[in-house]
PDB file of C-alpha atoms in Angstrom:
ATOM      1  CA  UNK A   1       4.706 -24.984  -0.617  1.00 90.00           C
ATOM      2  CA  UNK A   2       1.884 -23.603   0.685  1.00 95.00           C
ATOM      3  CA  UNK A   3      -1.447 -23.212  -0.899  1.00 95.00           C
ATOM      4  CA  UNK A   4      -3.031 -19.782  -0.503  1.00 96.00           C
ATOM      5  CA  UNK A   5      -5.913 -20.446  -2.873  1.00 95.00           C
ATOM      6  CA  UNK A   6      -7.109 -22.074   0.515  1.00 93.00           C
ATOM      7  CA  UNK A   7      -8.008 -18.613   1.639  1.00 95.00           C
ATOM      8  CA  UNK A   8     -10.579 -19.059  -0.787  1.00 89.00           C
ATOM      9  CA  UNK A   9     -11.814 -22.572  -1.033  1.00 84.00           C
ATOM     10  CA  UNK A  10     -10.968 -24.068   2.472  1.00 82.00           C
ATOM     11  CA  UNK A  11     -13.659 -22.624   4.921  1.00 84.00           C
ATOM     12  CA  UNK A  12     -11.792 -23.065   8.263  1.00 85.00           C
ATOM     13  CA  UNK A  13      -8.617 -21.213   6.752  1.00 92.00           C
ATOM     14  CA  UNK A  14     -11.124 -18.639   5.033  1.00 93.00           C
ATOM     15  CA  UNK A  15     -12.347 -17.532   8.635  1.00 94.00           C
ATOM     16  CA  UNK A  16      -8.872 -16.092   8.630  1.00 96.00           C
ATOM     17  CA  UNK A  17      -9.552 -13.474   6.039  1.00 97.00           C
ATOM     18  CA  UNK A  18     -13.369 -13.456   7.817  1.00 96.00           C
ATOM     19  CA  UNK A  19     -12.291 -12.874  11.348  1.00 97.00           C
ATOM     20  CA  UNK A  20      -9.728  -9.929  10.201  1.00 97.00           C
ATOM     21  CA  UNK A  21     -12.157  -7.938   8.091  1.00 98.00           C
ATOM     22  CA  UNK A  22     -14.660  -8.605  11.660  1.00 98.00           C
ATOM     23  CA  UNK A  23     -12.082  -6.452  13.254  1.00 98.00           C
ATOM     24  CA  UNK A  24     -10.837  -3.721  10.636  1.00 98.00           C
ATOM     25  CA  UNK A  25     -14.946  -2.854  10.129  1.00 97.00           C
ATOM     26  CA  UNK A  26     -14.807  -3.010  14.149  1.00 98.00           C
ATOM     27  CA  UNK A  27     -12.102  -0.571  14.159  1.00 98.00           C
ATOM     28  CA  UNK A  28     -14.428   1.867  11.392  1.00 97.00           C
ATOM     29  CA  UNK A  29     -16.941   2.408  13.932  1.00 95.00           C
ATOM     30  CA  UNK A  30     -14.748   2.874  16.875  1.00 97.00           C
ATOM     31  CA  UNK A  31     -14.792   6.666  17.480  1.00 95.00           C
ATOM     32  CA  UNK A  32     -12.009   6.946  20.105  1.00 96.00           C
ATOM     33  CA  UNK A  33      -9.662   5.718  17.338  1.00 97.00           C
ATOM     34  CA  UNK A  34      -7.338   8.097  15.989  1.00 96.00           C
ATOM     35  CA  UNK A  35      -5.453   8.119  12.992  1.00 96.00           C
ATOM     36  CA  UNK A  36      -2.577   6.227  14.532  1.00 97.00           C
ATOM     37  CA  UNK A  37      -4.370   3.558  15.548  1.00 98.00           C
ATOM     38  CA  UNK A  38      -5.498   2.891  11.868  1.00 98.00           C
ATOM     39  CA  UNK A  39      -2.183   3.133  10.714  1.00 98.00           C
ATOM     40  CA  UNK A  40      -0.785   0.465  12.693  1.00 98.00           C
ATOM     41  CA  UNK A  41      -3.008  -1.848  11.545  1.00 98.00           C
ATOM     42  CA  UNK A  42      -3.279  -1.409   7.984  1.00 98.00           C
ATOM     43  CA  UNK A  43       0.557  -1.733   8.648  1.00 98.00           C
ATOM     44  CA  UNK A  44       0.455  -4.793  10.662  1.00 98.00           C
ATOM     45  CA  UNK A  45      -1.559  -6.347   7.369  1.00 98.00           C
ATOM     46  CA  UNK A  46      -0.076  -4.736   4.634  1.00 98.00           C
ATOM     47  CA  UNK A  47      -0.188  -7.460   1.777  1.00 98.00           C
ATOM     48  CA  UNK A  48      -3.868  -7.702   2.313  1.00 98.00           C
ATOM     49  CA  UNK A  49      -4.174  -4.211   2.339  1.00 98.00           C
ATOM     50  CA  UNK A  50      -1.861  -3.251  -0.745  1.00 98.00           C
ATOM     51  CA  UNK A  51      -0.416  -6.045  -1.759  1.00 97.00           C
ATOM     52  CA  UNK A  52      -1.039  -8.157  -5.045  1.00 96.00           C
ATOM     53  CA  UNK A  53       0.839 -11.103  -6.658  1.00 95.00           C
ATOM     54  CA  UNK A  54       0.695  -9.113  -9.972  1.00 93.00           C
ATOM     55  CA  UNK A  55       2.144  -5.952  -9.253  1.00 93.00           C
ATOM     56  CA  UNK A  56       2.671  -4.892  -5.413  1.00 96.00           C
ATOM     57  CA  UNK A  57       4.822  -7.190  -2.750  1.00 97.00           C
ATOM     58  CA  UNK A  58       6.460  -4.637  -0.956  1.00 98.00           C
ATOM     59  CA  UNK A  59       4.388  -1.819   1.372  1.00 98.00           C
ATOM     60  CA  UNK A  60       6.949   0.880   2.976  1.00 98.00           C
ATOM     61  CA  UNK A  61       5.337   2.489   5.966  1.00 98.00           C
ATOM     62  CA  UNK A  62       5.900   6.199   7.024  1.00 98.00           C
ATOM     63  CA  UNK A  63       8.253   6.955   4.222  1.00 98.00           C
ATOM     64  CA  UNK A  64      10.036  10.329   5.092  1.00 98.00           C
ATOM     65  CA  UNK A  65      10.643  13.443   2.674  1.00 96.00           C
ATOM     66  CA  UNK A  66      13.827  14.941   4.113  1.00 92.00           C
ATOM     67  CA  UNK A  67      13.892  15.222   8.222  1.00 91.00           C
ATOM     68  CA  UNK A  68       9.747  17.265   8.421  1.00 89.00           C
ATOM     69  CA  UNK A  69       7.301  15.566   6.168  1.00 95.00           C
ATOM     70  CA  UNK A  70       6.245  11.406   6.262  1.00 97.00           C
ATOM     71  CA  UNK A  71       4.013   9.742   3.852  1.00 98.00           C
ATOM     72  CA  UNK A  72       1.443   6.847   5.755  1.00 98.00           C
ATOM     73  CA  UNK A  73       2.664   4.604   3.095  1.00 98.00           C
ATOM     74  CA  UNK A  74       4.426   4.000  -0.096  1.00 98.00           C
ATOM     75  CA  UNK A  75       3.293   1.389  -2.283  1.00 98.00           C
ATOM     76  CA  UNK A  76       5.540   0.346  -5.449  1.00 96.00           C
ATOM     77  CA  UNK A  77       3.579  -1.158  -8.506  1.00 94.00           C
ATOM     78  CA  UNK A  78       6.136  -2.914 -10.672  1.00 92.00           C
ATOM     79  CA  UNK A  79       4.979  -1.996 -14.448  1.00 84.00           C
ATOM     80  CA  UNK A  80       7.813  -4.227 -15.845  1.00 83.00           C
ATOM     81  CA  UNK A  81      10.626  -2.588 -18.463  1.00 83.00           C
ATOM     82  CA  UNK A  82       9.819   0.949 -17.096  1.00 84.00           C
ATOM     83  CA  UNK A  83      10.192   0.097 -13.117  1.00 86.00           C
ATOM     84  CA  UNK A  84       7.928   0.983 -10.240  1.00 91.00           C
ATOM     85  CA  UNK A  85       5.161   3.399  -9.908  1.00 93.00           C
ATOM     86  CA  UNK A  86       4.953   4.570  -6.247  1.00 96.00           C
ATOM     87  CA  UNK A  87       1.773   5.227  -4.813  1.00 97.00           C
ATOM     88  CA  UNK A  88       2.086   7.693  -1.808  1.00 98.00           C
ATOM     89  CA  UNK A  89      -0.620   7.534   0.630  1.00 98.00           C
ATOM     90  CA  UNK A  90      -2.228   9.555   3.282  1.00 98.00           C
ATOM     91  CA  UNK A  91      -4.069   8.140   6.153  1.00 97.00           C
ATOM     92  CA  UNK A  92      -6.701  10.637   8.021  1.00 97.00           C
ATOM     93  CA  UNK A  93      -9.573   9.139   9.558  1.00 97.00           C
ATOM     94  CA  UNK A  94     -12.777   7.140   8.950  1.00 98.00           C
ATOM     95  CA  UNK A  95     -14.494   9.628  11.658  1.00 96.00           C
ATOM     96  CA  UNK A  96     -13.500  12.851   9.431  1.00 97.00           C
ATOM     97  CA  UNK A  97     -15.826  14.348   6.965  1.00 97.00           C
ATOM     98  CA  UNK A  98     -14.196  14.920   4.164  1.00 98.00           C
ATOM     99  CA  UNK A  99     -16.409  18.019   2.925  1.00 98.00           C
ATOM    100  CA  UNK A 100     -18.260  20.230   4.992  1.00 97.00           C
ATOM    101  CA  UNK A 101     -22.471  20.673   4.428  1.00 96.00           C
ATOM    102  CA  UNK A 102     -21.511  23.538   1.772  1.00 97.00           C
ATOM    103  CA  UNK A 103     -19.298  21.044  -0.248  1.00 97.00           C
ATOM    104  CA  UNK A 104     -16.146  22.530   0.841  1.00 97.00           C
ATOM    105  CA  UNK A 105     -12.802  20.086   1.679  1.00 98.00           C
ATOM    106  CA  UNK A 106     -13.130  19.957   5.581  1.00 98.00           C
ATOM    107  CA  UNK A 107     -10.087  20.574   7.531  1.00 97.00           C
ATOM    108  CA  UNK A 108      -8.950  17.078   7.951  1.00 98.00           C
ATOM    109  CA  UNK A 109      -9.176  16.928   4.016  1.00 98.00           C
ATOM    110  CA  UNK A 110      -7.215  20.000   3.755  1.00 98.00           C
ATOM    111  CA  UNK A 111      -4.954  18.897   6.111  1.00 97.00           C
ATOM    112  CA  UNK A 112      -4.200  16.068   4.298  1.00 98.00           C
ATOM    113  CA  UNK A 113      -3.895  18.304   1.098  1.00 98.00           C
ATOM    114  CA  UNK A 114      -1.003  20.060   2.428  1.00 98.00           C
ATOM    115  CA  UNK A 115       0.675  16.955   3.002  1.00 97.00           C
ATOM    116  CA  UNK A 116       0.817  15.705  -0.238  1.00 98.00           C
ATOM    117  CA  UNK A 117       1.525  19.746  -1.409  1.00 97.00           C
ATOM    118  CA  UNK A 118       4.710  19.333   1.190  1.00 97.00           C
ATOM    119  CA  UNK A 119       5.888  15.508  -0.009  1.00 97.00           C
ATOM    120  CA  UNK A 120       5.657  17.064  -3.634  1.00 96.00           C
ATOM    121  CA  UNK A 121       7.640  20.133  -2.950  1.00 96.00           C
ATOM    122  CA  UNK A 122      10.137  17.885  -1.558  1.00 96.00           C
ATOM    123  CA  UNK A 123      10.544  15.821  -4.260  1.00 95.00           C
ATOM    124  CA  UNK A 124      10.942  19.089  -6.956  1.00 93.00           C
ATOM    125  CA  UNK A 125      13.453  20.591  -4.766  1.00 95.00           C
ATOM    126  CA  UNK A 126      15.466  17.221  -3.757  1.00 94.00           C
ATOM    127  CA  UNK A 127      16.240  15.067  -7.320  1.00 92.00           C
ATOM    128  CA  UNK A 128      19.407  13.340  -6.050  1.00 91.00           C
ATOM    129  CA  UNK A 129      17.148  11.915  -3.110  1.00 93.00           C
ATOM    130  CA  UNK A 130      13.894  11.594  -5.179  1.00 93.00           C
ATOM    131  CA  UNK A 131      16.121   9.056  -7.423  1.00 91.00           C
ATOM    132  CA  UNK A 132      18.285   7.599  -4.830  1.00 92.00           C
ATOM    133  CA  UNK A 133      14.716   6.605  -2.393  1.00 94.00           C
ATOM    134  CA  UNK A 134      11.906   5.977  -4.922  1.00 94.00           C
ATOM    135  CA  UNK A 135      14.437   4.285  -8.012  1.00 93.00           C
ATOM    136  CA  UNK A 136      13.037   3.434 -11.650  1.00 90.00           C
ATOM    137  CA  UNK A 137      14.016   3.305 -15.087  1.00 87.00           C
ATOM    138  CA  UNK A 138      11.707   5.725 -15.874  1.00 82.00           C
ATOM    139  CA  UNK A 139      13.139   8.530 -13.972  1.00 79.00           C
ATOM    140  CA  UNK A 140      16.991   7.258 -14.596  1.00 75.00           C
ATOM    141  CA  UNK A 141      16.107   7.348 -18.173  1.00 74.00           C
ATOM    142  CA  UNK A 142      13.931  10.357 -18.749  1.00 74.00           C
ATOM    143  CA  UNK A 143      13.144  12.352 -15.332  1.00 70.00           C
ATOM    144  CA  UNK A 144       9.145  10.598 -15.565  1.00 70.00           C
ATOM    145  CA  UNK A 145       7.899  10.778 -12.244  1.00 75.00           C
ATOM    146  CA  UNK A 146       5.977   7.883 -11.643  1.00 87.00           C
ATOM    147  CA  UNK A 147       4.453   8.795  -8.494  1.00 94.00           C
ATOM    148  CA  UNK A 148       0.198   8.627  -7.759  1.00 96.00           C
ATOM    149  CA  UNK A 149      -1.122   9.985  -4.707  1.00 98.00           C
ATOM    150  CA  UNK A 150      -3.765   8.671  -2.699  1.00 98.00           C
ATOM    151  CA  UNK A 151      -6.083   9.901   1.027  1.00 98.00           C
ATOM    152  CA  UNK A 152      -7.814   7.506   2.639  1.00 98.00           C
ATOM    153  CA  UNK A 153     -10.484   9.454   4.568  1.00 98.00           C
ATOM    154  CA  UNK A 154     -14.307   9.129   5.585  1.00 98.00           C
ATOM    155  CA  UNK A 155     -16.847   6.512   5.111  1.00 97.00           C
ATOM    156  CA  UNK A 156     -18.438   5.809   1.646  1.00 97.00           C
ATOM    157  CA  UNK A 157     -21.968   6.560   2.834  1.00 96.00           C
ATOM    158  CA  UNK A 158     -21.334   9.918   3.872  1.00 96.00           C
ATOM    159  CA  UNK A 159     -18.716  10.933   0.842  1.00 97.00           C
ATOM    160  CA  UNK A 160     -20.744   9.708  -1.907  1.00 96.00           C
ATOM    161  CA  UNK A 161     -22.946  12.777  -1.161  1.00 96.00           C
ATOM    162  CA  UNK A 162     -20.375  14.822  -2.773  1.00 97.00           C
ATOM    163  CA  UNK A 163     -19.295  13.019  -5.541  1.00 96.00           C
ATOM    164  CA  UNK A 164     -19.631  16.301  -7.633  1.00 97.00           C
ATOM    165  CA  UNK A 165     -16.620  18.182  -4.950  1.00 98.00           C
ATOM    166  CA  UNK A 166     -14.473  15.200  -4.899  1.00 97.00           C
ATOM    167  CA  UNK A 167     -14.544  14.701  -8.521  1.00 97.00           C
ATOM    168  CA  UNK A 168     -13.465  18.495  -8.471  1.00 98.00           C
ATOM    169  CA  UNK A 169     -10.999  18.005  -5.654  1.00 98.00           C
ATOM    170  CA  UNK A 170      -9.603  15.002  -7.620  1.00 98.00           C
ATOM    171  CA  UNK A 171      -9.158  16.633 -11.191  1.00 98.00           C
ATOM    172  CA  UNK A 172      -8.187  19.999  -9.522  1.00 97.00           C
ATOM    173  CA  UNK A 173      -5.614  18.285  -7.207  1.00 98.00           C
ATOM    174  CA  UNK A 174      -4.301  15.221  -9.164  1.00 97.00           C
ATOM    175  CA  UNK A 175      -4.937  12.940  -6.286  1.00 97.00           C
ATOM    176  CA  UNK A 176      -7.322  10.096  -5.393  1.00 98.00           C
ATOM    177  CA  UNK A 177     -10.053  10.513  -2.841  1.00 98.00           C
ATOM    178  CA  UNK A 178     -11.051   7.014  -1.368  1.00 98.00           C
ATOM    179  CA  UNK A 179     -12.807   6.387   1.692  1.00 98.00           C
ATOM    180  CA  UNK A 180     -12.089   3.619   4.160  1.00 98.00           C
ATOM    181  CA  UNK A 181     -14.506   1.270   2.449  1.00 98.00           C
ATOM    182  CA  UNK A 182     -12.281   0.777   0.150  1.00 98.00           C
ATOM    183  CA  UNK A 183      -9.714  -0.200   2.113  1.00 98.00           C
ATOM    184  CA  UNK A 184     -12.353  -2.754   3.834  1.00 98.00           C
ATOM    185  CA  UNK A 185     -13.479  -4.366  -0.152  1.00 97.00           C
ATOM    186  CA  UNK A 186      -9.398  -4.378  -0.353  1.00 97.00           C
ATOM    187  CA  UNK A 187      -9.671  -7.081   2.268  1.00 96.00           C
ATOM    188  CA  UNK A 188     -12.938  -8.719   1.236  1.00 96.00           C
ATOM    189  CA  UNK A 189     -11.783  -8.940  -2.866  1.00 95.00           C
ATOM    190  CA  UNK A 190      -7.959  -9.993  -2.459  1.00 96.00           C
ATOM    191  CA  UNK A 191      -6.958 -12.057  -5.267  1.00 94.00           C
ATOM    192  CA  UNK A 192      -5.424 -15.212  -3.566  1.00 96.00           C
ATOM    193  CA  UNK A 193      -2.694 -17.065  -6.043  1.00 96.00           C
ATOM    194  CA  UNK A 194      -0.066 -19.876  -5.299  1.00 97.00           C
ATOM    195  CA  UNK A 195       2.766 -18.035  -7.409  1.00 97.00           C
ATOM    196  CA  UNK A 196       3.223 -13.999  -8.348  1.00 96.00           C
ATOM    197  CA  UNK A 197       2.128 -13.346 -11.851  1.00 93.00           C
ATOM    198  CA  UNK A 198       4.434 -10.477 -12.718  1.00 91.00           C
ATOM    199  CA  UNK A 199       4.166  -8.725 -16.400  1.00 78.00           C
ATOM    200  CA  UNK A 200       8.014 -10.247 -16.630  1.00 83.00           C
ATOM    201  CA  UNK A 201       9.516 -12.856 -18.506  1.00 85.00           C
ATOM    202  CA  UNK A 202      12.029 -12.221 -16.041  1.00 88.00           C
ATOM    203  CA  UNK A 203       9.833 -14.133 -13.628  1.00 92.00           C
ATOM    204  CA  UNK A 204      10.823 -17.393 -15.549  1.00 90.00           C
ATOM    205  CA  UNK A 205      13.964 -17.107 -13.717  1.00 90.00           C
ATOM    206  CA  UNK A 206      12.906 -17.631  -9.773  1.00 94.00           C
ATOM    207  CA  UNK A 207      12.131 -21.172  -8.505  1.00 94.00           C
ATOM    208  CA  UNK A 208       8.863 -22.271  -8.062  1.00 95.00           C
ATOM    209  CA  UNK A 209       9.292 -21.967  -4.099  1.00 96.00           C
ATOM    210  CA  UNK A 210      10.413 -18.291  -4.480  1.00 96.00           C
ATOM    211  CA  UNK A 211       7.345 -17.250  -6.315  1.00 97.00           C
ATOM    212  CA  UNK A 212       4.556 -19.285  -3.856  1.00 97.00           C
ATOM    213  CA  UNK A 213       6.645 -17.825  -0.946  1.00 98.00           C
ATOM    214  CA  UNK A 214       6.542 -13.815  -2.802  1.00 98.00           C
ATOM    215  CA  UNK A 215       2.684 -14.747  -3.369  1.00 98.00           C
ATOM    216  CA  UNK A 216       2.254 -14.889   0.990  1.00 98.00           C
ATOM    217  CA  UNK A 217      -0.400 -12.241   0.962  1.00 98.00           C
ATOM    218  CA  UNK A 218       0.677 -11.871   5.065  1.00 98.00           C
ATOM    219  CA  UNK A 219       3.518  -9.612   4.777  1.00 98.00           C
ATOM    220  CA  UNK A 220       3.985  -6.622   7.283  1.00 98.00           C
ATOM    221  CA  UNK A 221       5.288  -3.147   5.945  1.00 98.00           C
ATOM    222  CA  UNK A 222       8.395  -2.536   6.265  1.00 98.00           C
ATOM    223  CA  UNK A 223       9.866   0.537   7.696  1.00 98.00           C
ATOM    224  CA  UNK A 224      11.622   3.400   5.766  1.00 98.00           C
ATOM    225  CA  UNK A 225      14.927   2.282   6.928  1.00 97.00           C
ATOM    226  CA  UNK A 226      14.233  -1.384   5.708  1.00 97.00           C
ATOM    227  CA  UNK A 227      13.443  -0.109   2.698  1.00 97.00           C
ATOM    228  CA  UNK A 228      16.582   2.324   2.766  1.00 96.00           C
ATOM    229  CA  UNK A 229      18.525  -0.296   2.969  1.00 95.00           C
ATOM    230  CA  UNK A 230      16.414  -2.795   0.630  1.00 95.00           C
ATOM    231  CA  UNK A 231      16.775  -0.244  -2.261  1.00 92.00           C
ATOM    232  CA  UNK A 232      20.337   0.909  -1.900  1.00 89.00           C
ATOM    233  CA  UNK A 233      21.897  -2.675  -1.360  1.00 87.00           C
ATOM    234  CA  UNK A 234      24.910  -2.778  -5.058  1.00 90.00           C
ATOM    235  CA  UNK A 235      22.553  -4.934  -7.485  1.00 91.00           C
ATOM    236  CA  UNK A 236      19.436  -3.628  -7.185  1.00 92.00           C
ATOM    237  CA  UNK A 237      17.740  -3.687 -10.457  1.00 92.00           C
ATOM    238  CA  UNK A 238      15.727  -0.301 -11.268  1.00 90.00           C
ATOM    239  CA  UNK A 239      13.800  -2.755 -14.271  1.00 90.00           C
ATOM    240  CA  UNK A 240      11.551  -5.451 -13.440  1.00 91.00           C
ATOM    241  CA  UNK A 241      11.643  -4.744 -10.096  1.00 92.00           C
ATOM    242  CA  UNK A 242      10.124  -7.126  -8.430  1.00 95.00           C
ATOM    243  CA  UNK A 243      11.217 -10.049 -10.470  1.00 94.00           C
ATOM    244  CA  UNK A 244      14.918  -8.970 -10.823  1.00 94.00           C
ATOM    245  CA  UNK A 245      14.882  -8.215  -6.846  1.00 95.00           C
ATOM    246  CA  UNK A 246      13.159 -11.441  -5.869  1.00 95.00           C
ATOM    247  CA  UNK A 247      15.857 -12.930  -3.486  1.00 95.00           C
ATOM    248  CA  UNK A 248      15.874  -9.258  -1.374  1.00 95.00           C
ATOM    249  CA  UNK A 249      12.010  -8.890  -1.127  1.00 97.00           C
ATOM    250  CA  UNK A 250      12.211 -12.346   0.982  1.00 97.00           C
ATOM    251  CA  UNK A 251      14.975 -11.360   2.663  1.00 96.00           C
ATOM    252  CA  UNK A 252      13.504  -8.133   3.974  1.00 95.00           C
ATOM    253  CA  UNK A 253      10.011  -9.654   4.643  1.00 96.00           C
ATOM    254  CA  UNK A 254       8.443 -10.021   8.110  1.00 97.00           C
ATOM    255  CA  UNK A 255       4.746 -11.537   8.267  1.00 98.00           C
ATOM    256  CA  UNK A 256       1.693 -10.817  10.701  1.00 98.00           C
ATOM    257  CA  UNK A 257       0.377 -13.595  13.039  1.00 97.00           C
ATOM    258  CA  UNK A 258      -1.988 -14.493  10.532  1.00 97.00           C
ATOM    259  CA  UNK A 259       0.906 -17.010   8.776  1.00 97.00           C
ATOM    260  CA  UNK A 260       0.876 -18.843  12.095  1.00 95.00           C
ATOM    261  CA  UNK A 261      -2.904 -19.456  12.115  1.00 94.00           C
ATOM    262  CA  UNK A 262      -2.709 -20.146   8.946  1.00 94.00           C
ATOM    263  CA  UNK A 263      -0.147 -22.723   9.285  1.00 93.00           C
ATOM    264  CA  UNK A 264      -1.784 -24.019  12.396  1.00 91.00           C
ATOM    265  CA  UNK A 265      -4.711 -24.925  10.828  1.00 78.00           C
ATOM    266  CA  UNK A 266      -5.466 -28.847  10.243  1.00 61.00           C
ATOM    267  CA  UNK A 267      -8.286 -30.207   7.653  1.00 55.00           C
TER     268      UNK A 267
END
């Protein structure tokens, strides 16, 4: 087993965590970047990104609505009895202003907006699909649609001059407004454990390797056909997601680099 609480205490396996947030706040400042290029990597590092060993171990990049519209990511949060809550994600920019001098959403921002107007449209006009691609209880049992949506865009010094229109876009919109500094205290904050801590007592089930090994905060996204295929596999459980699907989370996984360093490292 390995111990990840290293990532915190040991200081040569720490530089690991160091050295990557070096480069992602490298990246921020880059202006020949586009939004591709930030894409891939939050994709490349997904668990530290998204994940956490209490709710989130699987990140599903460019999820697709139907054949014309593709979510950035999709993040499942396992809330136990009542199944996942998805959070759908758009990725603009750290160069793009969110709001213009007058306070009005800028056209990255309200490019964005229409994206998450399309994915939603989609999802109202496709049910069959909506339940067959983003499963839970919830929506077997009573049609809730557990789905938050998120857009990453700007930098915090810049949007926190408009709290007042993104509080407005936010309430009027339904949608969180983060900048890319919160993708970079994602990084800096993770919360490092040796084993998940689900809210299931169906966690009691899984050997102790199985949870240290679902607790590897170095997992890649996978694609929308891995999950496709992770989701529609006879067994899946739509309860207690995570702890019920254990064995198929660590069969779908694939891990950055970072899992080599990491296990290259000697004390």
């Amino acid at each position: 087993m390995r111990d990840w609480t290293d990532l915190y205490r040991n200081k040569p396996k720490r530089t690991i965590i160091n050295d990557l947030i070096g480069e992602w706040t490298s990246l921020l400042t880059d202006t020949s970047l586009v939004e591709e290029d930030y894409q891939k990597f939050i994709a490349e590092h997904a668990g530290l990104f998204f994940g956490s060993p209490t709710s989130s171990l699987v990140t599903i990049s460019k999820f697709e609505f139907g054949n014309d519209h593709k979510a950035d990511f999709v993040v499942p949060h396992d809330e136990g009895s009542y199944g996942f809550v998805y959070e759908i994600i758009e990725i603009e920019s750290p160069n793009d202003k969110a709001f213009t001098q007058a306070a009005i959403p800028s056209q990255a921002l309200a490019a964005a907006l229409k994206q998450i107007q399309d994915w939603r449209r989609w999802l109202s006009n496709h049910p069959l699909e909506k339940a067959e691609l983003l499963p839970s209880k919830a929506l077997l049992l009573n049609g809730d649609e557990r789905f938050n949506f998120s857009i990453y865009i700007d930098r915090r010094e810049r949007l926190s001059k408009y709290d007042e229109a993104r509080r407005d876009f936010e309430k009027s919109h339904n949608i969180q407004l983060r900048s890319f500094d919160r993708l970079t205290e994602r990084l800096e904050n993770y919360a490092f454990f040796n084993t998940t801590i689900l809210s299931s007592a169906e966690e009691s089930r899984l050997g102790e390797s199985d949870l240290n090994e679902l607790a590897n905060p170095f997992f890649q996204a996978m694609t929308f056909k891995e999950w496709k295929t992770f989701c529609r596999k006879p067994g899946f459980h739509v309860s207690h997601m995570y702890a019920l699907n254990a064995k198929r989370v660590l069969e779908s996984r694939r891990y950055s680099a970072l899992l080599g360093k990491y296990d290259s490292w000697t004390d």
